[in-house]
Short mmCIF file of C-alpha atoms in Angstrom, two decimals:
data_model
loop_
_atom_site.label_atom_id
_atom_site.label_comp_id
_atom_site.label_asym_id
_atom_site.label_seq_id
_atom_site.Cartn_x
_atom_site.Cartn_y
_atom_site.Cartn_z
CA UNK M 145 -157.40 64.94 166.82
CA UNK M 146 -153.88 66.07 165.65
CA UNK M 147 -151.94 63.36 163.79
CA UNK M 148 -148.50 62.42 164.13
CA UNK M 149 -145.80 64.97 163.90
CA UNK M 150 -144.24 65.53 160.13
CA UNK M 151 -140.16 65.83 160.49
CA UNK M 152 -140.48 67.62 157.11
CA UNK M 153 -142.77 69.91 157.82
CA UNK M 154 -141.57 70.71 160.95
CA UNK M 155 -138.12 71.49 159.44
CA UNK M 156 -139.62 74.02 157.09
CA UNK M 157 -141.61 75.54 159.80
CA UNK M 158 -138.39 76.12 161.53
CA UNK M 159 -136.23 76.87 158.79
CA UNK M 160 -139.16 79.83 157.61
CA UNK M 161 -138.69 81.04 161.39
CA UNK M 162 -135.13 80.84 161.62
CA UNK M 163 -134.83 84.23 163.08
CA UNK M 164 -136.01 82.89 166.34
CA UNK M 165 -132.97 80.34 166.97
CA UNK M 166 -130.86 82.80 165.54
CA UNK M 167 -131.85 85.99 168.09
CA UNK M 168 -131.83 83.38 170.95
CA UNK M 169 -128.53 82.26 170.35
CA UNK M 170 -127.16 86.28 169.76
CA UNK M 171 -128.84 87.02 172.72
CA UNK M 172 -127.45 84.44 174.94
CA UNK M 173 -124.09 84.93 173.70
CA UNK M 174 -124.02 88.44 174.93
CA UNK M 175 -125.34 88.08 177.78
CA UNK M 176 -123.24 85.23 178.39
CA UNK M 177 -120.27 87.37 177.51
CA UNK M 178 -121.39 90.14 179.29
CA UNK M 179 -121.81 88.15 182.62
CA UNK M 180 -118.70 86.39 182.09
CA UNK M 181 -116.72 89.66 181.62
CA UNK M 182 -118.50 90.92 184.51
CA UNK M 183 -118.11 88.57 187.27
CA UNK M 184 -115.29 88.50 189.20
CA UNK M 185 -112.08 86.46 188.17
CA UNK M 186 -110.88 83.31 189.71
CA UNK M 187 -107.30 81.71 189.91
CA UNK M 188 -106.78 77.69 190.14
CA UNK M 189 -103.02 76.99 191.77
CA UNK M 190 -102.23 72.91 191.59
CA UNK M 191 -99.66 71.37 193.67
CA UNK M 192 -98.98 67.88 193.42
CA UNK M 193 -97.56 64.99 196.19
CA UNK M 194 -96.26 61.71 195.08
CA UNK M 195 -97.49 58.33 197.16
CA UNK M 196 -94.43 56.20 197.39
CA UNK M 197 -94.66 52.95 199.09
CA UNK M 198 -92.92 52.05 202.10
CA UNK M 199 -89.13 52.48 201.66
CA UNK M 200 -87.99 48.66 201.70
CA UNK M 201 -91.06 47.17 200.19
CA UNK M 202 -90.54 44.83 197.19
CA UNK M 203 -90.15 46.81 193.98
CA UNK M 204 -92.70 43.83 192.53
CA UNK M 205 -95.07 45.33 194.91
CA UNK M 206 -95.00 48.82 194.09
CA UNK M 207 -95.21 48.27 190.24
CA UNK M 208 -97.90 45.94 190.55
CA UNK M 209 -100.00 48.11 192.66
CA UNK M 210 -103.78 46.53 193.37
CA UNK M 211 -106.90 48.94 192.97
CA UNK M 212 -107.64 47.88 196.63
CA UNK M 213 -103.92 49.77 197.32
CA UNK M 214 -104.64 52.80 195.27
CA UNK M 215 -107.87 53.04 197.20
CA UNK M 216 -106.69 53.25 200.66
CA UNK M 217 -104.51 56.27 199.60
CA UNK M 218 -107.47 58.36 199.12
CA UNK M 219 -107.20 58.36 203.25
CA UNK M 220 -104.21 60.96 202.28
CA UNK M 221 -107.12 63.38 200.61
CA UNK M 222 -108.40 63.44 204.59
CA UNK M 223 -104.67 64.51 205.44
CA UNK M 224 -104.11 67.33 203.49
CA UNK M 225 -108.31 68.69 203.96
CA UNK M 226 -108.06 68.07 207.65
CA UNK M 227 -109.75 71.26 208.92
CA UNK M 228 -106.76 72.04 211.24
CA UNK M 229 -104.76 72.29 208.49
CA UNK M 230 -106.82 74.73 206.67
CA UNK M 231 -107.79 76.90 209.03
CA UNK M 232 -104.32 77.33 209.93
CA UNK M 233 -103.20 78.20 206.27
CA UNK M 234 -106.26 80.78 205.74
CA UNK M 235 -104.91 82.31 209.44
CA UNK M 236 -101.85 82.38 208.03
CA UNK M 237 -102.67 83.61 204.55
CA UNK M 238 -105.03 86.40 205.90
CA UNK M 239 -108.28 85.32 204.11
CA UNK M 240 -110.59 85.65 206.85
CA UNK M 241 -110.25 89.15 206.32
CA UNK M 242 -112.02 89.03 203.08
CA UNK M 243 -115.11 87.28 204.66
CA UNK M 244 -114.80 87.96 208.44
CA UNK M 245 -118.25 85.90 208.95
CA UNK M 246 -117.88 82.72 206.72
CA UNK M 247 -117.02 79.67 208.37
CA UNK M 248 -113.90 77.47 207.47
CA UNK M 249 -116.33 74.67 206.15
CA UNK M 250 -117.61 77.25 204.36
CA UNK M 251 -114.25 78.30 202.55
CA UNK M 252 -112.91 75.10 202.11
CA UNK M 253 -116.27 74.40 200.45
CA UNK M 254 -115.29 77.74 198.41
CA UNK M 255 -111.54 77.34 198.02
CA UNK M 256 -110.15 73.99 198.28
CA UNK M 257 -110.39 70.86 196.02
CA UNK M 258 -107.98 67.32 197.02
CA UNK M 259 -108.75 64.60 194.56
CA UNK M 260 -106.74 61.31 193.74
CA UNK M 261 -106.58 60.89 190.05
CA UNK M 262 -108.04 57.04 189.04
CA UNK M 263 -105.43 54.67 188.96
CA UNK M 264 -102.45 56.88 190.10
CA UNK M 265 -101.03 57.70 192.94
CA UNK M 266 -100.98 61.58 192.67
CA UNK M 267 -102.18 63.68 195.40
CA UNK M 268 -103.54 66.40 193.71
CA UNK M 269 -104.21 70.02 195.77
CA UNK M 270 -106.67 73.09 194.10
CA UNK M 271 -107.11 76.07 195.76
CA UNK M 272 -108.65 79.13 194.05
CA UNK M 273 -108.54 82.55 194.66
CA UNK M 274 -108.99 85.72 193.06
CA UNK M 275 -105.58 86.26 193.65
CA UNK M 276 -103.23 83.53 191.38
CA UNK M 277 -99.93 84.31 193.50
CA UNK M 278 -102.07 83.78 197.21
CA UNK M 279 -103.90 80.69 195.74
CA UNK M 280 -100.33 79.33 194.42
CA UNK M 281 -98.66 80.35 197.96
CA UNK M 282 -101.76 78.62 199.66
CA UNK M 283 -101.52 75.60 197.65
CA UNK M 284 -97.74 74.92 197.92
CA UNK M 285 -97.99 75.49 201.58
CA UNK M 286 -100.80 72.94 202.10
CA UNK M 287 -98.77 70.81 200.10
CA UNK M 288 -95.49 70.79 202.24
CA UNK M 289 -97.88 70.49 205.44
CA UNK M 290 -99.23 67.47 204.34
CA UNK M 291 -95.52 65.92 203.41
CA UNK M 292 -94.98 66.77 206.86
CA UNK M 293 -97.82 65.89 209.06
CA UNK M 294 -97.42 62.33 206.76
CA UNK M 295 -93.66 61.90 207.70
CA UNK M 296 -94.35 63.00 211.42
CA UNK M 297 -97.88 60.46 211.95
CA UNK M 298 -95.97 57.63 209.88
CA UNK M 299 -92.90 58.34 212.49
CA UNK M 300 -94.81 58.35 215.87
CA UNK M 301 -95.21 54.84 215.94
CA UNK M 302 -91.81 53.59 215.76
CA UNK M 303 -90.20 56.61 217.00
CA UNK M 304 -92.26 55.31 221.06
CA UNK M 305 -89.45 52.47 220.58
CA UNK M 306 -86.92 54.18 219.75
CA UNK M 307 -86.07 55.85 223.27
CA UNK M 308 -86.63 51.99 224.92
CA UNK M 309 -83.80 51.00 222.74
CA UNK M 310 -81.62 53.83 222.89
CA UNK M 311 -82.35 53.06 227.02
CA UNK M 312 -81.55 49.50 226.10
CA UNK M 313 -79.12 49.95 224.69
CA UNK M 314 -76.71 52.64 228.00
CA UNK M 315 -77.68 49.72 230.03
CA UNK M 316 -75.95 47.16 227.84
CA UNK M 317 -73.28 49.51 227.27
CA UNK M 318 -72.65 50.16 230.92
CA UNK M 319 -73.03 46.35 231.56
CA UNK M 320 -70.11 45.63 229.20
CA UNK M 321 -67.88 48.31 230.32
CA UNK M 322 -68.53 47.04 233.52
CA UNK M 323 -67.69 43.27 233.00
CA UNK M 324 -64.31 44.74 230.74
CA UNK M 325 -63.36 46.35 233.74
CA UNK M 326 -63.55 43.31 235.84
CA UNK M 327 -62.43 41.28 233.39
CA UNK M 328 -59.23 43.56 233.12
CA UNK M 329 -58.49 44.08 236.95
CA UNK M 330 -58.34 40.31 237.25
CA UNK M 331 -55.83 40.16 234.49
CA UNK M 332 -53.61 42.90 236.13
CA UNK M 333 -54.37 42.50 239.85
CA UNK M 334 -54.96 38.92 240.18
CA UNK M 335 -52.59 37.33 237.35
CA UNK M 336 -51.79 33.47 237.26
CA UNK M 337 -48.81 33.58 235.16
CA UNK M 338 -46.28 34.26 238.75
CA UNK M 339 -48.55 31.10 240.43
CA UNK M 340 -47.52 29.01 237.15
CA UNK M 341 -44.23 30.18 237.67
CA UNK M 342 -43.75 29.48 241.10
CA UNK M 343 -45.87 25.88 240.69
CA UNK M 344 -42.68 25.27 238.20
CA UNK M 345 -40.11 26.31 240.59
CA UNK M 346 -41.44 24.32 243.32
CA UNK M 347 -41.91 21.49 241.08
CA UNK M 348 -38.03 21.86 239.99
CA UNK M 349 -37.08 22.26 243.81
CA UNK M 350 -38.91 18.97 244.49
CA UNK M 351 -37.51 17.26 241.68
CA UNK M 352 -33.61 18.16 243.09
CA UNK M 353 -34.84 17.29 246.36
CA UNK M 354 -36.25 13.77 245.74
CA UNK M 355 -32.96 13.13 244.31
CA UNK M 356 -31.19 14.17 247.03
CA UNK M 357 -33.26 12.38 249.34
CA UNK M 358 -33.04 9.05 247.38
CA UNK M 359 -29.19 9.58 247.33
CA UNK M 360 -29.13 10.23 251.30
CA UNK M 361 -31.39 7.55 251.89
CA UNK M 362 -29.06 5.34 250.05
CA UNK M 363 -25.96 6.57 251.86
CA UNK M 364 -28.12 6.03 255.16
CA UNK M 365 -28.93 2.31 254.44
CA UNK M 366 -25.23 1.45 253.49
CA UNK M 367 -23.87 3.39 256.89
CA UNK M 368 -26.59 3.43 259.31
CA UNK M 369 -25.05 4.44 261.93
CA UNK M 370 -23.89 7.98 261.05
CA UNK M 371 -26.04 10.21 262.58
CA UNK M 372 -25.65 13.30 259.68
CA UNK M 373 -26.52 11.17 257.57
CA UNK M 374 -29.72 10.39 258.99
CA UNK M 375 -30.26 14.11 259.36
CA UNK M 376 -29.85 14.80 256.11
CA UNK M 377 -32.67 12.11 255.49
CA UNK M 378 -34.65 14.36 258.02
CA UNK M 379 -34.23 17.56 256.51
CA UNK M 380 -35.03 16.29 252.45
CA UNK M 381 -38.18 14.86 253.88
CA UNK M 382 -39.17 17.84 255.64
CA UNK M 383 -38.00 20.34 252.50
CA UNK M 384 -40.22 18.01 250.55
CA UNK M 385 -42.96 18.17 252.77
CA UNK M 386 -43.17 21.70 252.88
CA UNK M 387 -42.47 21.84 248.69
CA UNK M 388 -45.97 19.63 248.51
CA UNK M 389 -47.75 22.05 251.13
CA UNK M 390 -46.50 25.22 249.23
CA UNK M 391 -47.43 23.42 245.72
CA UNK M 392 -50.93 22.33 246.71
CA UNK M 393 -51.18 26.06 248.11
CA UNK M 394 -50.29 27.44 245.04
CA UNK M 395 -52.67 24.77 243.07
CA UNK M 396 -55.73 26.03 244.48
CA UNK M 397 -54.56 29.51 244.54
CA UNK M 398 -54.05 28.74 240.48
CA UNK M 399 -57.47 27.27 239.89
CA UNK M 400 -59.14 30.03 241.68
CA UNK M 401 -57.61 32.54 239.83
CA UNK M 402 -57.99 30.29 236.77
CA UNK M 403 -61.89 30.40 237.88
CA UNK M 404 -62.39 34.16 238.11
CA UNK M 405 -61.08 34.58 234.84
CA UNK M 406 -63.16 31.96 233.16
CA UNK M 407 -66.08 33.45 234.53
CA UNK M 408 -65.34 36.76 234.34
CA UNK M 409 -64.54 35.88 230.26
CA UNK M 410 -68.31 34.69 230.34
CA UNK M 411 -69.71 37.67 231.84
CA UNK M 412 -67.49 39.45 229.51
CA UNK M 413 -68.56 37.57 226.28
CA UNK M 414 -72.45 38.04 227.59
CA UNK M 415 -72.57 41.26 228.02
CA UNK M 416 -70.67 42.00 224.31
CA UNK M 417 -73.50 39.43 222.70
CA UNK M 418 -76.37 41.67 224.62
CA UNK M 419 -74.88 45.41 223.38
CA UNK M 420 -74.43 44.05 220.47
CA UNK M 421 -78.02 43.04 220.53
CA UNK M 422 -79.15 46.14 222.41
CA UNK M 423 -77.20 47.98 219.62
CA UNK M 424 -79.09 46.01 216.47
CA UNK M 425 -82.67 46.92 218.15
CA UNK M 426 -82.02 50.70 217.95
CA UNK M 427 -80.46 50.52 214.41
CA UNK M 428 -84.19 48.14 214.12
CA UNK M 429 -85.85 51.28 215.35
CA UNK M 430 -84.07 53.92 213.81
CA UNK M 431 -84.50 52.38 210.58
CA UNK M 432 -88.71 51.73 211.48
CA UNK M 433 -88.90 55.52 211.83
CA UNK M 434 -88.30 55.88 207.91
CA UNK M 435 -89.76 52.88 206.95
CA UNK M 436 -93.03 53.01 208.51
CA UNK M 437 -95.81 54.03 206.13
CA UNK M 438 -95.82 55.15 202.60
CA UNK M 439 -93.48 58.42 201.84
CA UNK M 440 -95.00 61.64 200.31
CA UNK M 441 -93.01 63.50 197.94
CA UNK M 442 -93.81 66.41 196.60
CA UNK M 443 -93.18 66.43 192.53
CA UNK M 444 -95.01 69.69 191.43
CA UNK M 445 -95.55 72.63 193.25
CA UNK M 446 -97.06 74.28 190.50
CA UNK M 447 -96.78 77.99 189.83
CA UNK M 448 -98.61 80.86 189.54
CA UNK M 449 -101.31 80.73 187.45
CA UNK M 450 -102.05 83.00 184.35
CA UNK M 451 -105.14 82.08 182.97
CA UNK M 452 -108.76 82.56 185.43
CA UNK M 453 -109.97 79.44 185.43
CA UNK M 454 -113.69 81.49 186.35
CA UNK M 455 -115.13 82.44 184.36
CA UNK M 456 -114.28 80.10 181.44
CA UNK M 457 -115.73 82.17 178.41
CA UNK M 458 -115.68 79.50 175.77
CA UNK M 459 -117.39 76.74 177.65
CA UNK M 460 -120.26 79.86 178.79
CA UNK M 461 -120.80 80.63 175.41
CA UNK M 462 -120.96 77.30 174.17
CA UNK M 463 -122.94 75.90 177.07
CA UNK M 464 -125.17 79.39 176.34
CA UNK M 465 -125.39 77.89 172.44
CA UNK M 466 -126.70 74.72 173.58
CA UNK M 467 -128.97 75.99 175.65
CA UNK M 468 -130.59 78.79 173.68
CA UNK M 469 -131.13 76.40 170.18
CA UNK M 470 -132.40 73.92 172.95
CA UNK M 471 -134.85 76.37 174.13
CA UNK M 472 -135.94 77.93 170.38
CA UNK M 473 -136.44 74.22 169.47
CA UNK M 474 -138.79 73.40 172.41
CA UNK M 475 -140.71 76.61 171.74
CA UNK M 476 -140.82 76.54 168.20
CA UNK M 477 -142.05 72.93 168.25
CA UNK M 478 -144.87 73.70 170.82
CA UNK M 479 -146.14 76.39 168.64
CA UNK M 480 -145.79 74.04 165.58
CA UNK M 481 -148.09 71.39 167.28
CA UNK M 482 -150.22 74.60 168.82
CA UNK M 483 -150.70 75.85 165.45
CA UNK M 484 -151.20 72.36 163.92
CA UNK M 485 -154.28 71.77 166.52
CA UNK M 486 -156.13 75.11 165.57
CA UNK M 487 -155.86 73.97 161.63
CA UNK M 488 -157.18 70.30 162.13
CA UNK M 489 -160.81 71.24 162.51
CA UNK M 490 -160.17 73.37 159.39
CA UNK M 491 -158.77 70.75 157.64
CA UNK M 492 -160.98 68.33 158.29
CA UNK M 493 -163.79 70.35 157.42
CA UNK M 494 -162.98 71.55 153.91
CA UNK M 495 -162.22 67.41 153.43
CA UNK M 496 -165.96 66.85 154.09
CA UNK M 497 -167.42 70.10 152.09
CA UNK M 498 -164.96 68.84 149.63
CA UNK M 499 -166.90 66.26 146.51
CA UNK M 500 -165.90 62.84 145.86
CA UNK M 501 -163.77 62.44 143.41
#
């Protein structure tokens, strides 16, 4: 049986065959080069979207942002690889052309790379193509569609209100300029400064006729007997009489006039408190259609790209390296031990023909 493996003499066996590592790496690195030269290249375009949160939100809140935060945003990666999305931008980009059969799963699968970064809140958009100015066209694009498809989802909810209280809000408005006009027509068609005046008039009139009475009825007591003077007496009472009848006339033609316009004032006041509130729930809802949601910017639309990022020659080659010394190792070690099993028996028997010392 073989014994354990010597590190030193394995060494020298490889460094006495050192041709074999050698010619495997040369030989990888060409081909490697050769392949890589060969195949066909490919362009990476990046465009990047900011995640802002909700405009209004406590600036606290969006500096300390929680991991649990950061990792409902990767529902935006959905957003902007929703397949409606792309198949519309490879319509619109002509691809399909290039590979009339292959499915859009299949060149999203091909093309198209959204990824979060850890801990940020970048939206980050790949697409590569053999052509750098059509994968750079085709990523900025997917990039502005996503902005927009965010701003138009985060809208629809608040912007179902906002036609409620715009509604709302011509029904308050026609309320008020209905209760102004009311309000108004009293003040000019049914006004209670002539029944004040005339209440003072008549209360004047009364005032000179009570006097006059009390000075006839005076007369009358110290010459009873003189029949004008009696009718005098008559005709004060009678003036006075119809004074009080024309005064309590005007009274309740004062406090129903006084009545309208109190309540008219009400209605007035009423329907100014409910526009105003009718106004306050559309500026509500206006403002909700901005608010709602967090607000995607885009930062970077990248450009064109110069360098292929397929295929990467240095990383080949050095991933070729690694593999071929890998691969000389492994075979030089198994013929190391192979050869090392075919000399024990050899070994061991020039030990026994061999005398005791």
């Amino acid at each position: 049986m073989a014994g354990p493996l010597d590190p030193s003499e394995f060494l020298s066996y490889v460094r006495a065959r050192w041709r074999v590592p050698a010619g495997a790496s040369a030989l990888a690195v060409g081909l490697t080069v050769l392949v890589s030269l060969l195949l066909p290249k490919q362009y990476t375009a990046t465009a990047r979207i900011l995640i802002e949160p909700p405009a209004g939100s406590d600036v606290r809140a969006s500096v300390a942002v929680s991991p649990i935060y950061l990792e409902s945003l990767r529902t935006y990666e959905h957003l902007a690889s929703s397949d409606h999305l792309f198949q519309q931008a490879i319509d619109r980009f002509g691809l399909r052309a290039a590979a009339p059969s292959r499915s859009t799963e299949s060149w999203k699968r091909r093309i198209l790379e959204v990824e979060i970064p850890r801990n940020t809140r970048i939206l980050e958009i790949r697409v590569t193509l053999r052509d750098p100015r059509k994968a750079h066209e085709l990523a900025r694009h997917l990039a502005t569609e996503t902005v927009a498809m965010s701003r138009t989802g985060s809208r629809a909810g608040a912007a179902e209100h906002l036609p409620a209280a715009e509604q709302q809000r011509a029904a308050a408005r026609t309320a008020r300029e209905r209760a102004e006009a009311v309000w108004s027509n009293l003040a000019r068609q049914r006004p209670t400064a002539p029944v004040e005046a005339e209440l003072e008039s008549l209360a004047a009139r009364r005032f000179t006729l009570e006097r006059a009475l009390a000075s006839a009825e005076a007369a009358h007591a110290e010459n009873p007997g003189r029949t004008e003077l009696e009718a005098r007496v008559g005709y004060y009472r009678r003036e006075l009489a119809r004074i009080e009848e024309e005064a309590a006339r005007q009274q309740r033609l004062l406090a129903v006039r006084r009545a309208e316009r109190e309540q008219a004032e009400v209605e007035r006041k009423l329907a100014e408190s409910a526009y105003e509130a009718a106004e306050a729930g559309v500026r509500e809802a206006r403002a909700m259609v901005g608010l709602r949601g967090e607000r995607l910017t885009m930062i970077d639309p990248g450009i064109v790209p110069e360098k292929p990022s397929f295929p990467n020659v240095p990383v080949n080659v050095l991933a070729a390296l690694l593999a071929s010394q890998a691969f000389s190792l492994l075979y030089l070690a198994a013929r190391f031990g192979s050869e090392a099993r075919r000399r024990a028996p050899r070994t061991a028997a020039l030990r026994l023909a061999a005398p005791d010392g």
